[in-house]
Coordinates of N, CA and C and ligand atoms in Angstrom, one line a residue:
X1 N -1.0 124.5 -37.5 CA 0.0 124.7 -38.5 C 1.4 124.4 -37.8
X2 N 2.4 123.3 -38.4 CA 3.9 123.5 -38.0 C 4.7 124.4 -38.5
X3 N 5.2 124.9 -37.7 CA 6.1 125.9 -38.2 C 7.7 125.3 -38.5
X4 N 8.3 125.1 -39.6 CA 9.5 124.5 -39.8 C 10.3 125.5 -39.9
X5 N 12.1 125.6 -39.2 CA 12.8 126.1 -39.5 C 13.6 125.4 -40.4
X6 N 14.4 125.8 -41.7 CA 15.1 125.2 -42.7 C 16.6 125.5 -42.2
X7 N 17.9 125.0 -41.8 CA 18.8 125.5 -41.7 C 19.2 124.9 -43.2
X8 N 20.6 125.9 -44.1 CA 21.2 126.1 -44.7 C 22.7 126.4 -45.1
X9 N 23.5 126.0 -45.7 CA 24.8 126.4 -45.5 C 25.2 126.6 -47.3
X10 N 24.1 126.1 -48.2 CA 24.8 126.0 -49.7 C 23.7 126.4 -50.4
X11 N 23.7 125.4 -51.9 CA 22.4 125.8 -52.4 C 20.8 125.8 -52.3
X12 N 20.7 124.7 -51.4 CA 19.6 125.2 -51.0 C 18.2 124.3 -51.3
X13 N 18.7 123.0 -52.2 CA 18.0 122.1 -53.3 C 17.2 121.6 -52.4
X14 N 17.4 121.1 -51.0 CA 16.8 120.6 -50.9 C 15.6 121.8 -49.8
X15 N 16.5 122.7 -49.2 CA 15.1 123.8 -49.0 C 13.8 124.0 -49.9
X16 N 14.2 124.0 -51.5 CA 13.9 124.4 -52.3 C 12.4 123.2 -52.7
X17 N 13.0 121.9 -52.4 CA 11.9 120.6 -52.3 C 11.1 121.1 -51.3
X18 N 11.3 121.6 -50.2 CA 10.5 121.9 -48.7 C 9.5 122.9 -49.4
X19 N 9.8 123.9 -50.1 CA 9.7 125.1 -50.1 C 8.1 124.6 -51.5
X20 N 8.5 123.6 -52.2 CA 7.6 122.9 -53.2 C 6.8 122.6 -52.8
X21 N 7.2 121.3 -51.8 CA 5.9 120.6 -51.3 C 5.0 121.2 -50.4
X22 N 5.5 122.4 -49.6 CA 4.2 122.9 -49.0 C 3.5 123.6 -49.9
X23 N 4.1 124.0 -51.4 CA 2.9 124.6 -52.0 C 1.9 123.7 -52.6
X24 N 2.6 123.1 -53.2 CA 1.8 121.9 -54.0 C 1.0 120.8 -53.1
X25 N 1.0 120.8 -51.8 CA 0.5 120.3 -50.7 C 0.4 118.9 -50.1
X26 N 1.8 118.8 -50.5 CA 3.0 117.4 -50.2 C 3.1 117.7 -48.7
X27 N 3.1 119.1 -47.9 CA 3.4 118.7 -46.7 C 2.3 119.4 -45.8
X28 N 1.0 118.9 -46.0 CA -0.1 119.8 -45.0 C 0.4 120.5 -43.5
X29 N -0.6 121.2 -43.4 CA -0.5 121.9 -42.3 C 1.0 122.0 -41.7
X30 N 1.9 122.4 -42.7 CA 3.0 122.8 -42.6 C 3.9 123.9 -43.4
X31 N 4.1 124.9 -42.8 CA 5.2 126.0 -43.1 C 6.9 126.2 -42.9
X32 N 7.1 127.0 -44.1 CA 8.8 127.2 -43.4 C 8.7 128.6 -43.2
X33 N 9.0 128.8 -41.8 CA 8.3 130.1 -41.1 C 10.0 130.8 -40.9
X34 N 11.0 129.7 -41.2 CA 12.2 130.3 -41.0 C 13.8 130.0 -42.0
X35 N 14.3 130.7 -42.2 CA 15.2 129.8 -43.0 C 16.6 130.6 -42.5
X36 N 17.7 129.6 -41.6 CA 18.9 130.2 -41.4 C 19.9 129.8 -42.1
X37 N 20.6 130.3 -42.4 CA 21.8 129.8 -43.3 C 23.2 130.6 -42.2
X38 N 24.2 129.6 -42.1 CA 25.7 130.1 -41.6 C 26.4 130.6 -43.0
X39 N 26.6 130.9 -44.1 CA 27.2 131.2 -44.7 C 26.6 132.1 -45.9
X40 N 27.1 133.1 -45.9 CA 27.1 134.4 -46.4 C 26.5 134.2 -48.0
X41 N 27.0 133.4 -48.9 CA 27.5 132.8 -50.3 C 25.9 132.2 -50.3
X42 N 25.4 131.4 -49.7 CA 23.9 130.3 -49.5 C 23.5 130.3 -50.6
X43 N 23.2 130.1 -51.9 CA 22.2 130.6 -52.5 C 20.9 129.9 -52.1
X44 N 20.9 129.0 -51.4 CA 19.8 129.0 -50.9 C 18.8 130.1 -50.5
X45 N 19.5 130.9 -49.7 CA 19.0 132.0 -48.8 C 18.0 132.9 -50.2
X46 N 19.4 133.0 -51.4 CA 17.4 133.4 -52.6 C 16.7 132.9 -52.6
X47 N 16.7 131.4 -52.7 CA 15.6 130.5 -53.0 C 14.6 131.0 -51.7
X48 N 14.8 131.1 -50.9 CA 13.8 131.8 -49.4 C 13.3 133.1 -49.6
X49 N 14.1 134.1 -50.1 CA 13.8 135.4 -50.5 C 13.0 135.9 -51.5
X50 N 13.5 134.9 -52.3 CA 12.7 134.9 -53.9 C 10.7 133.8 -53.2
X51 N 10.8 133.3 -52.3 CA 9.8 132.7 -51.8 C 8.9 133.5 -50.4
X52 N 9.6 134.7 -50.2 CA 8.6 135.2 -48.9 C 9.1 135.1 -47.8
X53 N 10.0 133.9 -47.5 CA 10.5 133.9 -46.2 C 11.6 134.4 -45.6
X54 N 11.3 134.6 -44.2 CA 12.0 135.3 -43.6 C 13.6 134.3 -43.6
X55 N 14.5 135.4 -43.5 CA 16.0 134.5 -43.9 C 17.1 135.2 -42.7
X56 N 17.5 134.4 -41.9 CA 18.5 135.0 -41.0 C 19.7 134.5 -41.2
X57 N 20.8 135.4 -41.4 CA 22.2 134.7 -41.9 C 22.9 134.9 -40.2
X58 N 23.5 133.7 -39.9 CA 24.1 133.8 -38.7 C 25.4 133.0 -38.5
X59 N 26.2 134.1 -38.7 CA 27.7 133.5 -38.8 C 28.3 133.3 -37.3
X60 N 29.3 132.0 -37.8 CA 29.5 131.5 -36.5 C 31.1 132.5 -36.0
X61 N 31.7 133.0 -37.3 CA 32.8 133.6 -36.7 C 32.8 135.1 -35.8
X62 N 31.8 135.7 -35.6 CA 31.7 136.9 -34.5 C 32.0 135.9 -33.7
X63 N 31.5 135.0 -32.9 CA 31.7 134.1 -31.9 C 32.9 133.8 -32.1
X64 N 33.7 133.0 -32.6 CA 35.1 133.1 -32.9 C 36.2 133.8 -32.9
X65 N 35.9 135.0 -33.6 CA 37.0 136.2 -33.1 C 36.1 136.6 -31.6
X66 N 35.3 136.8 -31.3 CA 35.7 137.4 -29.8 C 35.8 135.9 -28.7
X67 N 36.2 135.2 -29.3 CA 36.4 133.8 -28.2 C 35.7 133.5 -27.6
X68 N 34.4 133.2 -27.7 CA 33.1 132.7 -27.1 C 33.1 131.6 -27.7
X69 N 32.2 130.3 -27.3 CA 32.3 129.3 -27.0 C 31.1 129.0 -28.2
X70 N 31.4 127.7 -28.9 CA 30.0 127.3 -29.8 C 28.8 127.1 -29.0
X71 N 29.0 127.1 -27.5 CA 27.3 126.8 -26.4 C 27.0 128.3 -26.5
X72 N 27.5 129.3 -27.2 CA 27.1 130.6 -27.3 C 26.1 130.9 -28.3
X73 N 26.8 130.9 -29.5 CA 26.3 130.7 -30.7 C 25.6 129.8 -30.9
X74 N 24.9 128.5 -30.6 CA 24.0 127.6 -30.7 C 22.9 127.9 -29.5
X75 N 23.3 128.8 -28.3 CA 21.8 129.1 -27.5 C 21.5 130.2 -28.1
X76 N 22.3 131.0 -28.6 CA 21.5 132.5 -29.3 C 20.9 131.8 -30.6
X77 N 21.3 130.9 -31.3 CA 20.5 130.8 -32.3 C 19.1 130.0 -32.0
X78 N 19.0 129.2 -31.0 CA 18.6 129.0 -30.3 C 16.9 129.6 -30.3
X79 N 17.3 130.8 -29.5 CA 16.9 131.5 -29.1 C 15.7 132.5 -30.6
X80 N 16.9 132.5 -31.3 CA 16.0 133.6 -32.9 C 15.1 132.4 -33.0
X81 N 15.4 131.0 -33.5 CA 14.8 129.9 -33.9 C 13.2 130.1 -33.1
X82 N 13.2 129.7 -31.7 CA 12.0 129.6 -32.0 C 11.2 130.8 -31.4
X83 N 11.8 132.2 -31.4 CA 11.3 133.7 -31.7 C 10.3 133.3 -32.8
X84 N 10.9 132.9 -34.0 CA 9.8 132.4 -35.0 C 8.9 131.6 -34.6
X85 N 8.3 131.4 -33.5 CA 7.4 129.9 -33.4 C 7.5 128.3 -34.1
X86 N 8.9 128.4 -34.0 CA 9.5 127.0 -34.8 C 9.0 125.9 -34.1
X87 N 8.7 124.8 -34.8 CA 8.4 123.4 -33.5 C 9.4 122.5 -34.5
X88 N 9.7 122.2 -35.4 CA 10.7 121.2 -36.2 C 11.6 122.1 -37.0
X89 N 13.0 121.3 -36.6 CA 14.4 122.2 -37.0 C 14.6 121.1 -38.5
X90 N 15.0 122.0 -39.2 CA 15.4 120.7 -40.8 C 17.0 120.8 -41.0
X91 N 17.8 120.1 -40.6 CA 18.9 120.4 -41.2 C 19.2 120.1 -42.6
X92 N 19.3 121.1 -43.7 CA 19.2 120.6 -44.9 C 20.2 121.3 -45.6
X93 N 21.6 120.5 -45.4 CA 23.1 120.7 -46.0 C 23.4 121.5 -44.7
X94 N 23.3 121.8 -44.0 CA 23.4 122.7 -42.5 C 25.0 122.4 -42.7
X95 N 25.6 123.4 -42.6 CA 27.6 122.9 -42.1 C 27.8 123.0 -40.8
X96 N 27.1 122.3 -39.4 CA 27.4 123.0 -38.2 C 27.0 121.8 -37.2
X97 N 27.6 121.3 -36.6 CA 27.3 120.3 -35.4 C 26.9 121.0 -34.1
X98 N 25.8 120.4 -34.0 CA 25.0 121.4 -32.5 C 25.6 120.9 -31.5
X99 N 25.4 121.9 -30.5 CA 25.6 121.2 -29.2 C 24.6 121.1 -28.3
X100 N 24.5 120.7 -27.3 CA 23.6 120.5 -26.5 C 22.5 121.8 -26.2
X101 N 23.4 122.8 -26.5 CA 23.2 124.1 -26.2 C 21.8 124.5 -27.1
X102 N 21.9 124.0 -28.3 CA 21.0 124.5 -29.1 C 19.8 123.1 -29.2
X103 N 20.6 122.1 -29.3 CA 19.6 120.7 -29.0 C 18.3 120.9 -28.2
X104 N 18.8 120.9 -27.0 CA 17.3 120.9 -25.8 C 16.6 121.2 -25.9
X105 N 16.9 122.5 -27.1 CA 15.6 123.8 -26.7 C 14.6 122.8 -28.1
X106 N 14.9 121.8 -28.7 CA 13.9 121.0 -29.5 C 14.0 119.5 -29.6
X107 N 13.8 119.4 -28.4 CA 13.9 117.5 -28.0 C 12.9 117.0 -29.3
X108 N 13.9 115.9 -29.9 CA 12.9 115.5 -30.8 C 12.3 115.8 -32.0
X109 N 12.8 117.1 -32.7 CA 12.3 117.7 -33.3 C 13.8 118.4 -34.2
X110 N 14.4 118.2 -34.3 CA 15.5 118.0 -35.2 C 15.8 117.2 -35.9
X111 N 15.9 117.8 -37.2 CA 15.7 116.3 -38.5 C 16.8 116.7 -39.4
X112 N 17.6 115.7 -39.4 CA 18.8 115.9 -40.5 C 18.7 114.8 -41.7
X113 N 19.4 115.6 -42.8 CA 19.3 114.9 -44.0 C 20.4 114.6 -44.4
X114 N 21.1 113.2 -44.7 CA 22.4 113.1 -44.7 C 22.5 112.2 -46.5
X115 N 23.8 111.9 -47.2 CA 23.6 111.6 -48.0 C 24.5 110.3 -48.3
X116 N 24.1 109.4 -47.2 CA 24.4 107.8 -46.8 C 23.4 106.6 -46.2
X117 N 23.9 105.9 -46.4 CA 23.3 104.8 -45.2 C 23.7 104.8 -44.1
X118 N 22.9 104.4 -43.0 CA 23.1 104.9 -41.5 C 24.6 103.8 -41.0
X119 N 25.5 104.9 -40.7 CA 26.5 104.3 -40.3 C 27.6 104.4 -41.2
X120 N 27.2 105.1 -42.2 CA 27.9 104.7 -43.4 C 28.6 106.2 -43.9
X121 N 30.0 106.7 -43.9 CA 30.5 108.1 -44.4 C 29.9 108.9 -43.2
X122 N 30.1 109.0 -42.5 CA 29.5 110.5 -41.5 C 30.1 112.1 -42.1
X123 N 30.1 112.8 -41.9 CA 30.3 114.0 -42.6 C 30.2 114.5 -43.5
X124 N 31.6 115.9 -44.2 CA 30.6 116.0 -44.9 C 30.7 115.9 -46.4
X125 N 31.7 114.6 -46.4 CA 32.2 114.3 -48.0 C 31.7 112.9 -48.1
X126 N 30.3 112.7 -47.3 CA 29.7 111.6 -48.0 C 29.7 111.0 -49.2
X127 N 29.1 112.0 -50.6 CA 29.3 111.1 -51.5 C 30.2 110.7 -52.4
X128 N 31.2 111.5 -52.0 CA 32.5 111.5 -52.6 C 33.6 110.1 -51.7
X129 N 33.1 109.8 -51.0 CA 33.8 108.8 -50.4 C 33.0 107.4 -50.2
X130 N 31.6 107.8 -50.6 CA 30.6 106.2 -51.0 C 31.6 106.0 -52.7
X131 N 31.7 107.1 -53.6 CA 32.3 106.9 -54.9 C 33.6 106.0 -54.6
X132 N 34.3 106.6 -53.9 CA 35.8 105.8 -53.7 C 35.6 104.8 -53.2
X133 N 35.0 104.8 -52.1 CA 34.6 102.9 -51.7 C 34.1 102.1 -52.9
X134 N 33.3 102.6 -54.1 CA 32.9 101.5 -55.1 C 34.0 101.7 -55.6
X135 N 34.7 102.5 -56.4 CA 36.3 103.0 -56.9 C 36.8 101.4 -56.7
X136 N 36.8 101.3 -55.3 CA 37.7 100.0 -54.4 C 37.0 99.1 -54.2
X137 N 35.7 98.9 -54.7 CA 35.3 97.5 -54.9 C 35.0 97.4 -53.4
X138 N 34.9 98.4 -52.6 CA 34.4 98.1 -51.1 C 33.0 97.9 -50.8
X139 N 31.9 98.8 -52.0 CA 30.9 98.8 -51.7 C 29.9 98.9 -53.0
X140 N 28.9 98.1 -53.2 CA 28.1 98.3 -54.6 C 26.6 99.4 -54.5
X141 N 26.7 99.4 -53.3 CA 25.6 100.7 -53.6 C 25.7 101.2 -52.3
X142 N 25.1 103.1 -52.3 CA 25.6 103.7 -51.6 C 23.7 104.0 -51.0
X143 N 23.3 105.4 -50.1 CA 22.0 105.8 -50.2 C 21.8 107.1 -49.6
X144 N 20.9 107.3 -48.7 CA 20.6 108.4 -48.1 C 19.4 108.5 -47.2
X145 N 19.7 109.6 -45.9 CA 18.8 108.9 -44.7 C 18.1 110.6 -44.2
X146 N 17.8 110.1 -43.2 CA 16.5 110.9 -43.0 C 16.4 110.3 -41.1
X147 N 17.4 111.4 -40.0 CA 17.2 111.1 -39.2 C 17.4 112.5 -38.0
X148 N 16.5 111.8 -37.3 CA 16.5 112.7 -35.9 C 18.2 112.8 -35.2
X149 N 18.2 114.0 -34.5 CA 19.5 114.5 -33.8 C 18.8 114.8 -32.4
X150 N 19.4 113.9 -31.6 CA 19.2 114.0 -30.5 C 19.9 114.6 -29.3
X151 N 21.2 114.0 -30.1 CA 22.7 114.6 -29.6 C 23.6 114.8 -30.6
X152 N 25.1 114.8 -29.8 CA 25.8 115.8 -30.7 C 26.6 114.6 -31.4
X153 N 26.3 113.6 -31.3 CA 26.8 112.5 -32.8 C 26.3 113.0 -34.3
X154 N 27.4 112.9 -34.8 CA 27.3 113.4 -36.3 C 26.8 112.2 -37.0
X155 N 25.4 112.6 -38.1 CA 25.3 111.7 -38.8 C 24.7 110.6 -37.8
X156 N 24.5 110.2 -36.9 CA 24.2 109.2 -36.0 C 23.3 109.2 -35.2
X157 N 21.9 109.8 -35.4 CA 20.6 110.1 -34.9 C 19.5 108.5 -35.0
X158 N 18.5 108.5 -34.4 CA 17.6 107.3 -34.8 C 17.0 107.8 -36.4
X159 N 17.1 106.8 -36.8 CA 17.1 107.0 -38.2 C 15.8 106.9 -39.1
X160 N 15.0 107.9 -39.6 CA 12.9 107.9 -39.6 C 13.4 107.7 -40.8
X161 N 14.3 107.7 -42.1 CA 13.4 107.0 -43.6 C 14.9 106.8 -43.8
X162 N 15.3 105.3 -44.9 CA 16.5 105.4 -45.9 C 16.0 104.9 -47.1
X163 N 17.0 105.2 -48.1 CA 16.7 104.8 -49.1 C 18.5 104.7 -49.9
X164 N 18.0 103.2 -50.6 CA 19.9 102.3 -51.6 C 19.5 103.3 -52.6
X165 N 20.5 103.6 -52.7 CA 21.1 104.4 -54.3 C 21.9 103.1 -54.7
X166 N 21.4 103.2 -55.9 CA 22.5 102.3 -56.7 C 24.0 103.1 -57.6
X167 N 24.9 102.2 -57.5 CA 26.2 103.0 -58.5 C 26.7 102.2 -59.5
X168 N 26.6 103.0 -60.9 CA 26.8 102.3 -61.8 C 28.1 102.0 -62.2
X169 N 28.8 101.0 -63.0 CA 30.1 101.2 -63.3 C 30.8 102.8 -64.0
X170 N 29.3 102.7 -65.0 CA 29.8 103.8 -66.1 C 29.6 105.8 -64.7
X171 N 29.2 105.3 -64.0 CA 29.1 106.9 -63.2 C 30.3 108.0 -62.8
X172 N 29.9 108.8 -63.2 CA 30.6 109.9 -63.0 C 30.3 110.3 -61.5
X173 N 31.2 111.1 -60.7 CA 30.9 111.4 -59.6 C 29.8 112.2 -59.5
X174 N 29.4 113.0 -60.7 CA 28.7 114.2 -60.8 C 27.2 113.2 -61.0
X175 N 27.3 112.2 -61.5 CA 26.5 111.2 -61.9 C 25.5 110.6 -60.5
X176 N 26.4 110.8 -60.1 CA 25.9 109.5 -58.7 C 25.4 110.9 -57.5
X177 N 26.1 112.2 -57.6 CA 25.5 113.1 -57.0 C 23.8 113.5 -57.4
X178 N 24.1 113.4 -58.8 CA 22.7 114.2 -59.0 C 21.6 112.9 -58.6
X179 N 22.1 111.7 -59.1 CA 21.1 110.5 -58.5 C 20.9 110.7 -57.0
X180 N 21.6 110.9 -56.2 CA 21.6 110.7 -54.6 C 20.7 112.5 -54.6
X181 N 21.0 113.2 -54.5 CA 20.2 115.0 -54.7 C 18.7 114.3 -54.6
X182 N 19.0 113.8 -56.3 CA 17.1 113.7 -56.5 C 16.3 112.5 -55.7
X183 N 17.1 111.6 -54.9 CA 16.6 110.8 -54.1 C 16.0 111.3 -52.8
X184 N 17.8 112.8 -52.1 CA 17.0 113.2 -51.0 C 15.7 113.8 -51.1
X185 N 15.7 114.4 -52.0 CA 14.6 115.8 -52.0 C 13.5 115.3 -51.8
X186 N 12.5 113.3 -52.4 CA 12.0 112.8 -52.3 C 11.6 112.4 -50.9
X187 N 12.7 111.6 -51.0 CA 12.4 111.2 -49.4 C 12.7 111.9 -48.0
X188 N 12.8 113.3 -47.9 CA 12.8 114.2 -47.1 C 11.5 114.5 -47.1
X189 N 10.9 114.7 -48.0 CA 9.1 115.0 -48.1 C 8.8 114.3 -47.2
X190 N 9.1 113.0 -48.1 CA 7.9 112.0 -47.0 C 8.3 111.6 -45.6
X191 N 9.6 111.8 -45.4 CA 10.1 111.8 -44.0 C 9.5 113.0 -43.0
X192 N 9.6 113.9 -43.5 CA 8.5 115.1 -42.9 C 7.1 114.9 -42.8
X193 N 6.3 114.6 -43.6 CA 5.2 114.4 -43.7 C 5.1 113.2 -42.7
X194 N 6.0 112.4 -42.8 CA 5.3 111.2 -41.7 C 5.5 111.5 -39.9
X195 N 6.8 112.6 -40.1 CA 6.8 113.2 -38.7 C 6.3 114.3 -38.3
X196 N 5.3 114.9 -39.2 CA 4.7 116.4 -38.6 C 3.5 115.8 -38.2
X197 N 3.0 114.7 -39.9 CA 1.2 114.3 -39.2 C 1.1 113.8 -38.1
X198 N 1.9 112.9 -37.8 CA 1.9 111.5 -36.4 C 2.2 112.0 -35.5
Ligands
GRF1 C1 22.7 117.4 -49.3 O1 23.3 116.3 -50.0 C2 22.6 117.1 -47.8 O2 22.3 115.7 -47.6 C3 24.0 117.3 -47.4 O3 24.3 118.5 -48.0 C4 23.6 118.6 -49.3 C5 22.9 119.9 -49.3 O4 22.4 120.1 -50.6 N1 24.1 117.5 -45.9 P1 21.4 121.3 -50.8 O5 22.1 122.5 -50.2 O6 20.1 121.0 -50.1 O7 21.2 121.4 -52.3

């Protein structure tokens, strides 16, 4: 059985696909044995709750006000992570750039879901700035990726699945989100599935 940790920072949509497919049995012999979210608000963190799983909220500002270092906060979390018997970390909407500190402890085994093409918008107003680039006639379609974090480059991991979103003239920003949403949730499945079975 893999044990997956879900990190979280919002709603949760795409936990929420993780949390589907292992029932429906899109992702064998795999579990979300953990779900952390940094922000208090998550509604994700119901979507976990309302599902059984254990949910640890782990704010980065205690570290903050008492002036400790983010290699603090990323080895303690570190540390809870694979207390659970975690072997693959999911970053899914995660608002937090690791550092080395929390990296090592899962060479290989950190998977982030971003909502671009590789190289393309790093952070974390991806789709809002693929929209302005078509806006400007910069770019005719935008997508979304599916890649390993090896280090502490944002967005810039070897890259295991993408997939082109197309953008219409007539699209609303709200338009092109919900298209790019229902794209990741898809292809995060199968991005997992092809890196738990192999
Ligand atoms: C997704 O678009 C993800 O790619 C980005 O943040 C969003 C999280 O959405 N990093 P949700 O919280 O999974 O609904």
């Amino acid at each position: 059985m893999h044990n997956l940790a879900v990190l979280i920072s919002g709603n949760g949509s795409n936990l929420q696909a993780i949390l589907d497919a292992v029932d429906n049995g899109d992702l064998p012999d795999a579990r979300v044995a953990l779900v952390v979210s940094n922000r208090k608000d998550a509604y994700g963190m119901q979507r976990a709750f309302k599902h059984g799983v254990p949910v640890v909220y782990f704010p980065k500002l205690p570290y903050t006000n008492a002036n400790r270092p983010r290699a603090d906060y990323d080895a303690d979390l570190a540390r809870i992570v694979q207390g659970f018997g975690v072997e693959w970390v999911v970053q899914a909407g995660w608002m937090h750039i690791f550092t080395d500190a929390f990296i090592r402890h899962f060479p290989n085994r950190i998977v982030n879901l971003h909502p671009a093409l590789p190289g393309m918008f790093p952070g974390a107003h991806a789709i809002e700035e693929a929209y302005a680039a078509y806006q400007r006639g910069e770019i005719d379609h935008t997508g979304v990726m599916v890649h390993l974090v090896p280090d502490e480059a944002v967005d810039a991991g070897p890259v295991v699945a993408q997939m082109e979103i197309p953008i219409l003239p007539e699209d609303s920003l709200e338009d092109l989100e919900k298209r790019i949403h229902a794209a990741e949730h898809t292809l995060l499945i199968s991005a997992l599935r092809n890196l738990i079975t192999h």
